[in-house]
Coordinates of C-alpha atoms and ligand atoms in Angstrom, one line a residue:
M1097 CA 0.1 0.2 -0.2
V1098 CA 1.4 3.0 -0.5
E1099 CA 0.3 6.6 0.7
A1100 CA 1.0 10.6 0.3
I1101 CA 2.6 12.1 2.9
R1102 CA 3.1 15.9 3.4
K1103 CA 6.0 18.2 4.4
S1104 CA 5.2 21.4 6.4
T1105 CA 6.8 24.0 8.3
R1106 CA 7.9 25.0 11.1
E1107 CA 5.5 27.2 12.2
E1108 CA 2.4 25.6 12.2
R1109 CA 5.3 22.5 14.0
E1110 CA 5.3 24.1 16.2
K1111 CA 1.8 24.8 16.5
W1112 CA 0.4 21.4 16.4
L1113 CA 3.0 20.3 19.0
K1114 CA 1.5 23.1 21.0
E1115 CA -2.1 22.0 21.0
A1116 CA -0.7 18.2 21.6
F1117 CA 0.9 19.0 25.4
Y1118 CA 3.8 18.3 23.7
N1119 CA 2.8 14.5 23.6
L1120 CA 3.7 12.8 19.7
F1121 CA 1.0 9.9 20.8
N1122 CA -2.0 13.4 20.4
L1123 CA -1.1 14.6 17.1
R1124 CA -2.3 14.5 14.2
S1125 CA -0.5 11.7 11.5
E1126 CA -1.3 13.7 8.6
Y1127 CA 1.2 16.8 10.4
V1128 CA 3.4 13.8 10.3
Y1129 CA 6.6 13.6 7.8
I1130 CA 8.3 10.3 8.9
D1131 CA 6.3 8.2 11.8
L1132 CA 8.7 6.9 13.6
L1133 CA 6.3 6.1 16.2
T1134 CA 6.6 2.0 16.6
D1135 CA 6.6 -0.5 13.8
S1136 CA 3.6 -1.6 15.8
G1137 CA 0.5 -2.1 12.3
T1138 CA 2.0 0.6 10.6
G1139 CA 4.4 -2.1 7.5
A1140 CA 3.4 -2.4 3.7
M1141 CA 1.9 -5.7 3.6
S1142 CA 1.9 -7.5 0.0
D1143 CA 0.7 -8.4 -2.9
K1144 CA 0.1 -11.8 -1.2
Q1145 CA -1.1 -11.0 1.6
W1146 CA -3.9 -8.9 0.3
S1147 CA -5.2 -11.8 -2.0
A1148 CA -5.2 -13.3 0.9
M1149 CA -7.6 -11.2 2.6
M1150 CA -10.8 -12.6 -0.2
L1151 CA -10.3 -15.5 1.1
G1152 CA -11.1 -15.0 4.5
D1153 CA -14.0 -17.2 6.4
E1154 CA -15.7 -14.8 8.5
S1155 CA -18.1 -17.8 9.8
Y1156 CA -18.1 -17.4 13.7
A1157 CA -17.6 -20.7 14.7
G1158 CA -15.2 -23.1 13.3
A1159 CA -13.9 -21.6 10.1
S1160 CA -11.5 -22.2 7.8
S1161 CA -9.8 -19.1 8.4
Y1162 CA -8.4 -20.1 11.8
L1163 CA -7.7 -23.7 11.2
I1164 CA -5.3 -22.2 8.6
M1165 CA -3.9 -20.3 11.6
K1166 CA -4.2 -23.5 13.8
D1167 CA -2.0 -25.3 11.2
A1168 CA 0.5 -22.3 10.3
I1169 CA 0.8 -21.9 14.1
K1170 CA 1.8 -25.7 14.9
K1171 CA 3.8 -25.9 11.9
L1172 CA 6.1 -22.6 13.1
F1173 CA 6.3 -22.9 16.9
G1174 CA 5.0 -26.2 17.2
F1175 CA 1.8 -25.8 19.6
N1176 CA -1.2 -27.1 19.3
D1177 CA -3.8 -25.3 21.0
F1178 CA -4.3 -21.0 20.2
L1179 CA -7.0 -18.2 20.6
P1180 CA -6.8 -15.5 18.3
T1181 CA -7.1 -12.4 19.9
H1182 CA -7.8 -8.4 18.6
Q1183 CA -3.8 -7.6 19.1
G1184 CA -0.4 -8.5 21.6
R1185 CA -2.3 -6.7 25.1
A1186 CA -5.2 -8.4 24.6
A1187 CA -3.2 -11.7 24.3
E1188 CA -1.9 -10.7 27.8
N1189 CA -5.0 -9.7 29.8
V1190 CA -6.5 -13.1 28.6
L1191 CA -3.5 -15.2 29.5
F1192 CA -2.6 -13.1 32.5
S1193 CA -6.3 -13.8 34.0
V1194 CA -6.3 -17.0 34.7
L1195 CA -2.6 -16.8 35.9
V1196 CA -2.0 -13.6 37.9
K1197 CA -3.2 -13.1 40.7
E1198 CA -2.2 -10.3 44.1
G1199 CA 0.8 -11.0 45.2
D1200 CA 2.3 -12.9 42.5
L1201 CA 6.1 -12.0 40.9
V1202 CA 6.1 -12.3 37.2
P1203 CA 10.2 -12.6 36.2
G1204 CA 11.6 -12.1 32.9
N1205 CA 14.6 -9.3 30.7
S1206 CA 12.3 -6.0 30.9
H1207 CA 8.8 -6.0 30.3
F1208 CA 7.1 -4.7 28.1
D1209 CA 5.0 -1.4 29.4
T1210 CA 1.9 -3.0 28.0
T1211 CA 3.3 -6.5 30.1
K1212 CA 4.4 -4.8 33.3
G1213 CA 0.7 -2.9 33.2
H1214 CA -1.3 -6.0 32.9
I1215 CA 0.5 -7.5 36.0
E1216 CA 1.2 -3.9 37.7
F1217 CA -2.9 -4.0 37.1
R1218 CA -3.0 -6.9 38.7
K1219 CA -1.2 -5.9 41.6
A1220 CA 1.2 -8.3 41.2
K1221 CA 5.2 -7.8 40.9
A1222 CA 7.5 -7.6 36.9
V1223 CA 10.6 -9.0 38.3
D1224 CA 13.4 -7.3 35.6
C1225 CA 16.1 -10.3 35.8
T1226 CA 18.3 -9.1 32.5
I1227 CA 21.6 -9.0 32.5
D1228 CA 23.8 -5.7 33.1
E1229 CA 25.1 -5.3 30.2
A1230 CA 21.9 -4.1 28.1
F1231 CA 21.8 -0.9 30.5
H1232 CA 25.4 -0.3 29.1
P1233 CA 24.3 1.6 26.2
T1234 CA 27.6 0.9 24.3
L1235 CA 29.3 -1.6 25.3
Y1236 CA 29.2 -4.2 22.7
H1237 CA 26.8 -7.7 23.3
P1238 CA 25.7 -9.8 21.2
F1239 CA 22.5 -10.8 23.1
K1240 CA 21.8 -7.9 25.4
G1241 CA 18.2 -9.0 26.1
N1242 CA 19.4 -12.2 27.6
I1243 CA 18.1 -13.3 31.2
D1244 CA 20.7 -13.3 34.0
L1245 CA 20.6 -16.5 35.2
N1246 CA 21.6 -15.6 38.7
K1247 CA 19.3 -12.9 38.9
L1248 CA 16.6 -15.3 37.7
E1249 CA 17.2 -18.1 40.4
D1250 CA 17.3 -15.9 43.3
V1251 CA 14.2 -15.2 42.2
L1252 CA 12.7 -18.5 42.0
K1253 CA 14.6 -19.8 45.1
N1254 CA 13.6 -16.9 47.2
N1255 CA 9.7 -17.3 46.6
P1256 CA 7.3 -19.6 47.9
K1257 CA 6.5 -21.6 44.0
E1258 CA 2.8 -20.4 43.9
K1259 CA 3.8 -16.7 43.9
I1260 CA 5.6 -17.3 40.7
P1261 CA 3.0 -18.3 38.1
F1262 CA 5.9 -18.0 35.0
V1263 CA 8.9 -16.6 33.9
I1264 CA 8.5 -14.6 30.5
V1265 CA 10.8 -13.6 28.6
T1266 CA 10.5 -11.3 25.4
L1267 CA 12.1 -11.9 21.8
T1268 CA 13.5 -9.3 20.8
C1269 CA 13.2 -7.4 24.1
N1270 CA 11.9 -4.2 23.5
T1271 CA 12.3 -2.2 26.0
S1272 CA 15.8 -2.4 26.6
G1273 CA 16.5 -1.7 22.7
G1274 CA 14.9 -4.2 20.2
Q1275 CA 18.2 -6.3 21.4
P1276 CA 17.5 -10.3 20.9
V1277 CA 18.1 -13.3 23.6
S1278 CA 19.9 -15.9 22.4
M1279 CA 19.6 -20.0 21.7
Q1280 CA 21.5 -20.6 24.1
N1281 CA 20.2 -18.4 27.6
L1282 CA 16.6 -19.7 26.2
R1283 CA 17.4 -23.1 26.6
E1284 CA 19.2 -21.9 30.3
V1285 CA 15.8 -20.0 31.4
Y1286 CA 14.1 -22.7 30.0
S1287 CA 16.0 -26.1 31.9
L1288 CA 16.1 -23.6 34.7
A1289 CA 12.7 -22.6 35.6
K1290 CA 11.5 -26.0 34.8
G1291 CA 13.7 -27.3 37.7
F1292 CA 11.5 -25.3 39.5
G1293 CA 8.3 -26.2 38.2
I1294 CA 7.2 -23.2 37.1
K1295 CA 6.6 -22.5 33.3
V1296 CA 7.8 -20.6 30.5
F1297 CA 6.3 -18.0 28.2
F1298 CA 7.5 -16.2 25.3
D1299 CA 6.4 -12.3 24.4
S1300 CA 6.9 -12.9 20.9
A1301 CA 5.6 -9.9 18.6
R1302 CA 9.4 -9.8 17.1
F1303 CA 10.5 -13.1 17.6
A1304 CA 11.4 -13.4 13.8
E1305 CA 14.2 -10.2 14.7
N1306 CA 15.1 -12.5 17.1
A1307 CA 15.2 -15.4 15.7
Y1308 CA 17.7 -13.4 13.1
F1309 CA 19.8 -12.6 15.1
I1310 CA 20.9 -16.2 16.1
K1311 CA 21.6 -16.8 12.7
I1312 CA 23.7 -13.9 12.6
R1313 CA 25.5 -13.7 15.4
E1314 CA 25.5 -17.1 17.1
D1315 CA 27.8 -20.3 16.6
G1316 CA 25.8 -23.3 15.4
Y1317 CA 23.4 -21.9 13.6
Q1318 CA 24.7 -19.6 10.5
D1319 CA 23.0 -23.3 8.0
K1320 CA 20.1 -23.3 9.4
T1321 CA 17.0 -21.6 8.6
I1322 CA 14.9 -19.0 10.4
K1323 CA 12.5 -21.1 10.4
E1324 CA 13.9 -24.3 12.1
I1325 CA 15.7 -21.2 14.1
V1326 CA 12.2 -20.4 15.0
K1327 CA 10.9 -24.5 15.8
E1328 CA 14.1 -24.3 18.2
M1329 CA 13.6 -21.6 20.4
Y1330 CA 9.9 -22.9 21.2
S1331 CA 11.3 -25.6 22.3
Y1332 CA 11.9 -23.9 25.3
A1333 CA 8.7 -22.6 25.8
D1334 CA 5.5 -23.5 27.1
G1335 CA 3.6 -21.0 25.1
M1336 CA 3.5 -17.9 23.6
T1337 CA 1.6 -14.3 23.7
M1338 CA 2.2 -12.8 20.5
S1339 CA 1.3 -9.2 18.7
S1340 CA 1.1 -9.6 15.4
K1341 CA 1.1 -6.2 14.7
K1342 CA 5.2 -6.4 13.8
D1343 CA 7.1 -9.3 12.8
A1344 CA 4.1 -11.2 10.9
I1345 CA 3.3 -7.8 9.7
V1346 CA -0.4 -7.3 9.7
N1347 CA -2.2 -3.8 10.9
M1348 CA -4.3 -6.1 14.1
G1349 CA -4.0 -9.0 15.2
G1350 CA -2.6 -11.3 17.9
F1351 CA -2.6 -14.4 19.0
I1352 CA -1.7 -17.2 22.2
G1353 CA 0.2 -20.5 22.0
F1354 CA -0.4 -22.9 24.4
S1355 CA 1.3 -26.2 24.6
D1356 CA -0.4 -27.5 27.8
R1357 CA -4.6 -27.8 27.1
K1358 CA -6.0 -27.1 30.1
L1359 CA -4.7 -23.7 30.2
Y1360 CA -5.7 -23.3 27.3
E1361 CA -9.0 -24.3 27.7
E1362 CA -9.3 -21.5 30.8
A1363 CA -8.0 -19.1 28.9
S1364 CA -10.5 -19.7 26.5
V1365 CA -13.4 -19.0 29.0
Y1366 CA -11.9 -15.7 29.2
N1367 CA -10.9 -14.9 25.8
I1368 CA -15.0 -15.5 25.3
M1369 CA -15.5 -13.1 27.8
F1370 CA -13.1 -10.7 26.7
E1371 CA -11.9 -11.3 22.8
G1372 CA -14.7 -13.1 21.1
F1373 CA -15.6 -16.5 20.4
V1374 CA -12.2 -18.8 20.5
T1375 CA -12.2 -19.4 16.6
Y1376 CA -11.7 -15.4 16.2
G1377 CA -11.0 -13.9 18.5
G1378 CA -10.5 -10.4 18.5
M1379 CA -9.8 -11.2 14.1
S1380 CA -11.9 -11.1 11.7
G1381 CA -10.9 -13.9 9.0
R1382 CA -9.9 -12.2 5.9
D1383 CA -7.3 -10.7 9.3
M1384 CA -6.3 -14.6 10.2
N1385 CA -5.4 -15.3 6.3
A1386 CA -3.4 -12.2 6.5
L1387 CA -1.3 -12.9 9.7
V1388 CA -0.8 -16.0 8.2
Q1389 CA 0.8 -15.2 5.0
G1390 CA 2.2 -12.7 6.8
L1391 CA 4.2 -14.9 9.1
D1392 CA 5.3 -17.1 6.6
E1393 CA 7.0 -14.1 4.1
G1394 CA 8.2 -12.4 8.4
T1395 CA 9.8 -16.0 8.7
E1396 CA 12.1 -15.4 5.0
F1397 CA 15.7 -14.4 5.4
E1398 CA 15.9 -12.4 2.8
Y1399 CA 13.3 -10.3 3.9
L1400 CA 15.1 -10.0 7.4
E1401 CA 17.8 -9.2 6.3
T1402 CA 16.9 -6.9 3.7
R1403 CA 14.7 -5.0 7.0
I1404 CA 17.2 -5.2 10.2
K1405 CA 20.2 -4.1 8.1
Q1406 CA 17.7 -0.8 7.3
V1407 CA 17.8 -0.1 10.7
A1408 CA 21.4 -0.4 11.4
Y1409 CA 22.0 2.3 8.1
L1410 CA 20.0 4.4 10.0
G1411 CA 22.3 3.7 13.3
E1412 CA 25.6 4.3 11.1
R1413 CA 24.5 7.2 9.3
L1414 CA 23.8 8.5 13.3
K1415 CA 26.9 7.3 14.4
K1416 CA 29.2 8.5 11.7
F1417 CA 28.1 12.0 13.1
G1418 CA 28.3 11.6 16.6
I1419 CA 25.1 11.5 17.6
P1420 CA 24.7 8.8 21.4
L1421 CA 23.0 6.1 20.5
L1422 CA 22.8 2.4 21.6
E1423 CA 25.2 -0.2 20.6
P1424 CA 24.5 -2.7 18.9
F1425 CA 21.4 -1.3 17.0
G1426 CA 18.0 -3.0 17.7
G1427 CA 16.3 -5.2 15.3
H1428 CA 13.6 -2.6 14.7
A1429 CA 14.1 0.1 15.9
I1430 CA 17.7 2.7 16.2
F1431 CA 17.5 4.3 20.1
L1432 CA 19.0 7.6 20.8
D1433 CA 20.8 8.1 24.3
A1434 CA 18.4 10.9 25.0
K1435 CA 20.7 11.8 28.8
R1436 CA 24.6 12.1 26.7
F1437 CA 22.4 13.6 23.1
L1438 CA 20.8 16.6 26.0
P1439 CA 23.0 16.2 29.0
E1440 CA 22.0 19.5 29.9
I1441 CA 18.6 18.9 30.9
L1442 CA 17.3 17.9 34.8
K1443 CA 15.7 14.4 34.8
E1444 CA 12.9 15.8 36.3
E1445 CA 12.5 17.9 33.6
Y1446 CA 11.9 14.2 30.9
I1447 CA 15.0 14.1 29.2
A1448 CA 13.4 11.9 26.4
Q1449 CA 10.6 13.0 25.7
T1450 CA 12.7 16.7 25.1
L1451 CA 14.4 14.8 22.4
A1452 CA 11.7 13.5 20.8
V1453 CA 9.9 16.5 21.3
E1454 CA 12.9 18.6 19.4
I1455 CA 13.2 15.8 16.8
Y1456 CA 9.9 16.6 15.5
L1457 CA 9.7 20.4 15.4
E1458 CA 13.1 20.3 13.3
G1459 CA 11.9 17.8 10.3
G1460 CA 8.5 16.4 11.2
V1461 CA 9.8 12.7 12.4
R1462 CA 7.3 11.0 15.3
G1463 CA 9.9 9.1 17.4
V1464 CA 9.0 7.9 20.8
E1465 CA 10.1 8.3 24.9
I1466 CA 11.2 5.7 25.9
G1467 CA 12.6 6.9 29.5
T1468 CA 10.8 8.4 32.2
L1469 CA 7.1 9.1 30.7
L1470 CA 6.4 5.1 30.2
A1471 CA 8.4 4.2 33.3
D1472 CA 5.3 5.5 35.3
R1473 CA 5.1 6.1 39.2
D1474 CA 5.4 3.3 41.8
P1475 CA 2.3 1.7 42.2
V1476 CA 2.5 1.9 46.3
T1477 CA 4.5 5.0 46.8
R1478 CA 3.9 6.7 43.7
K1479 CA 6.6 8.5 42.8
N1480 CA 8.0 9.0 39.5
R1481 CA 10.4 6.0 38.8
Y1482 CA 14.0 7.2 36.6
P1483 CA 14.9 4.5 34.6
E1484 CA 19.0 4.4 34.1
L1485 CA 18.5 5.4 30.2
E1486 CA 16.8 8.3 28.8
L1487 CA 16.0 7.1 25.1
V1488 CA 14.4 7.6 22.4
R1489 CA 13.0 5.5 19.7
L1490 CA 12.8 5.6 15.9
A1491 CA 10.7 2.3 14.9
I1492 CA 11.3 1.7 11.7
P1493 CA 8.0 0.4 9.7
R1494 CA 8.3 -2.5 7.8
R1495 CA 8.4 -2.5 4.1
V1496 CA 7.5 1.2 4.3
Y1497 CA 9.6 3.7 4.0
T1498 CA 13.4 4.3 1.4
N1499 CA 16.5 4.8 2.6
S1500 CA 15.6 8.1 0.9
H1501 CA 13.3 8.6 4.1
I1502 CA 16.3 7.7 6.1
D1503 CA 18.9 10.2 5.0
Y1504 CA 16.0 12.2 5.7
V1505 CA 15.8 11.3 9.1
A1506 CA 19.2 11.3 10.1
A1507 CA 19.1 14.7 8.5
A1508 CA 17.5 16.0 11.1
I1509 CA 18.3 14.6 13.9
E1510 CA 21.9 15.8 13.2
N1511 CA 20.3 19.2 12.7
V1512 CA 19.3 18.8 16.2
F1513 CA 22.6 17.2 17.4
E1514 CA 24.1 21.1 16.4
R1515 CA 22.0 23.0 18.0
R1516 CA 22.1 20.6 21.4
S1517 CA 24.2 23.1 23.5
Q1518 CA 20.6 25.5 23.0
I1519 CA 18.6 23.4 23.9
T1520 CA 18.2 24.3 27.9
K1521 CA 15.2 23.4 29.5
G1522 CA 13.3 20.5 28.9
L1523 CA 9.5 19.5 30.5
R1524 CA 6.7 19.2 33.0
I1525 CA 3.5 17.0 33.6
L1526 CA 0.3 19.2 33.0
R1527 CA -1.9 16.6 33.3
E1528 CA -1.2 12.4 33.7
A1529 CA -3.0 9.0 33.8
P1530 CA -2.9 6.5 36.7
I1531 CA -1.7 4.3 34.5
M1532 CA 0.0 4.3 31.0
R1533 CA 0.3 7.5 31.7
H1534 CA 2.6 8.3 28.5
F1535 CA -0.2 7.8 25.9
T1536 CA -2.1 10.1 27.3
V1537 CA 0.3 12.7 28.9
E1538 CA 0.4 16.6 29.1
L1539 CA 2.6 18.2 29.1
D1540 CA 3.6 22.1 29.1
R1541 CA 7.8 23.1 28.4
V1542 CA 9.6 24.2 31.6
Ligands
LIG2566 N1 4.8 -7.7 23.8 C1 6.1 -6.4 23.3 C2 7.5 -6.3 23.5 C3 5.7 -5.1 22.1 O1 6.6 -4.6 21.9 C4 4.1 -4.9 22.4 C5 3.7 -3.2 21.6 C6 3.2 -5.7 23.1 C7 3.9 -6.7 23.5 C8 2.1 -5.4 23.0 O2 1.4 -5.2 21.9 O3 0.2 -3.1 20.8 O4 -0.3 -5.9 19.8 O5 -1.0 -5.0 22.0 N2 4.1 -2.6 21.3 C9 4.2 -1.4 20.1 C10 5.3 -0.9 20.5 C11 2.9 -1.1 20.9 O6 5.1 0.5 19.9 O7 6.5 -1.3 20.3 P1 0.1 -4.4 21.0

């Protein structure tokens, strides 16, 4: 699908920013020239996906689209049962309704915000067991999404088993910068958790990009296909939650995969309540067809290589200019290190949000804050949580932009970098929601 985009003037953007209360989520998309807010649901579907949509079976129960999707999930991931949901957080909502209770602990590698939100909403706690290397923006480690086995073992050892419903591993780890988890780590996490009788789930939004990095960076996988690697990855999981809006390259959709039939049956009750009957969940038949085709295309090496190299192309350009960013480059996005980019801004003035606002102002390029706004307040003390890293994520939609667009983005950011010493004041909050505030927060300049 090809869409027109429109350039704007600096004066227009200044006005629109003010009207949007300095929250880029509040901007109309037509006010954005290059939209790197997210790679979620923003990909361009292929000819084969569009044509698969024509064959969607919209029957309420037992649709052929459901059965095709069941076969595809079994073939790719090895799970016998699945529930369709309208997107990833809906999969979390259904699964966690069965598994997460007040007072529970859910260890994992830097949980995504909706995952953490669904855990905390149930008065449970997400425990971050990511390796320490992940928090050093310039340190090279091929698998910065890895779980620190000692940290995980501490949690599993020092708490009653009933308090730990499962371990969740996010592939690739979005929150720590689109960083992959190695096959070895997946194997070890699974074996450690099994030893304690605890289940492992994969938050799978970018599972194919994770498999690409295993192929490229981990010994013994160079000659395997992405699909073979995926199959092995999921042999170390009891189930998965999936936002299909990323690596399945559809605009909307998700699912939960299960190896445990009893858990599938329990979750079905919540799926019917929140999403829809078990054979469509939150999805139309035509959407399930597009998803199945997208899963196949999204796990082809040539596609993944083109995509991930385009992300790296932006990273290399910015790096050459001396712009501080997170390395190695993520699979789906480049993450600017806002603390080093804008050293004068106080952490109380939302450093990464300030940088995201400046980049929009400069070139109509929309990125997203991964910093204090996203980290939210501590649910108990209600104090701001200041994360170690203040990042601006520039997420690249799949099959949408050319490298000329990427050059434009780089030039805009380079301009901001050149005038960075004049940016000395950040933002303050006018209004915020009690949970997941970053989506709707209203701000003003300090
Ligand atoms: N897990 C991960 C790792 C994600 O990145 C997302 C969404 C979800 C779960 C939730 O899925 O949006 O389909 O409900 N990430 C998007 C992003 C929103 O911009 O990174 P969803």
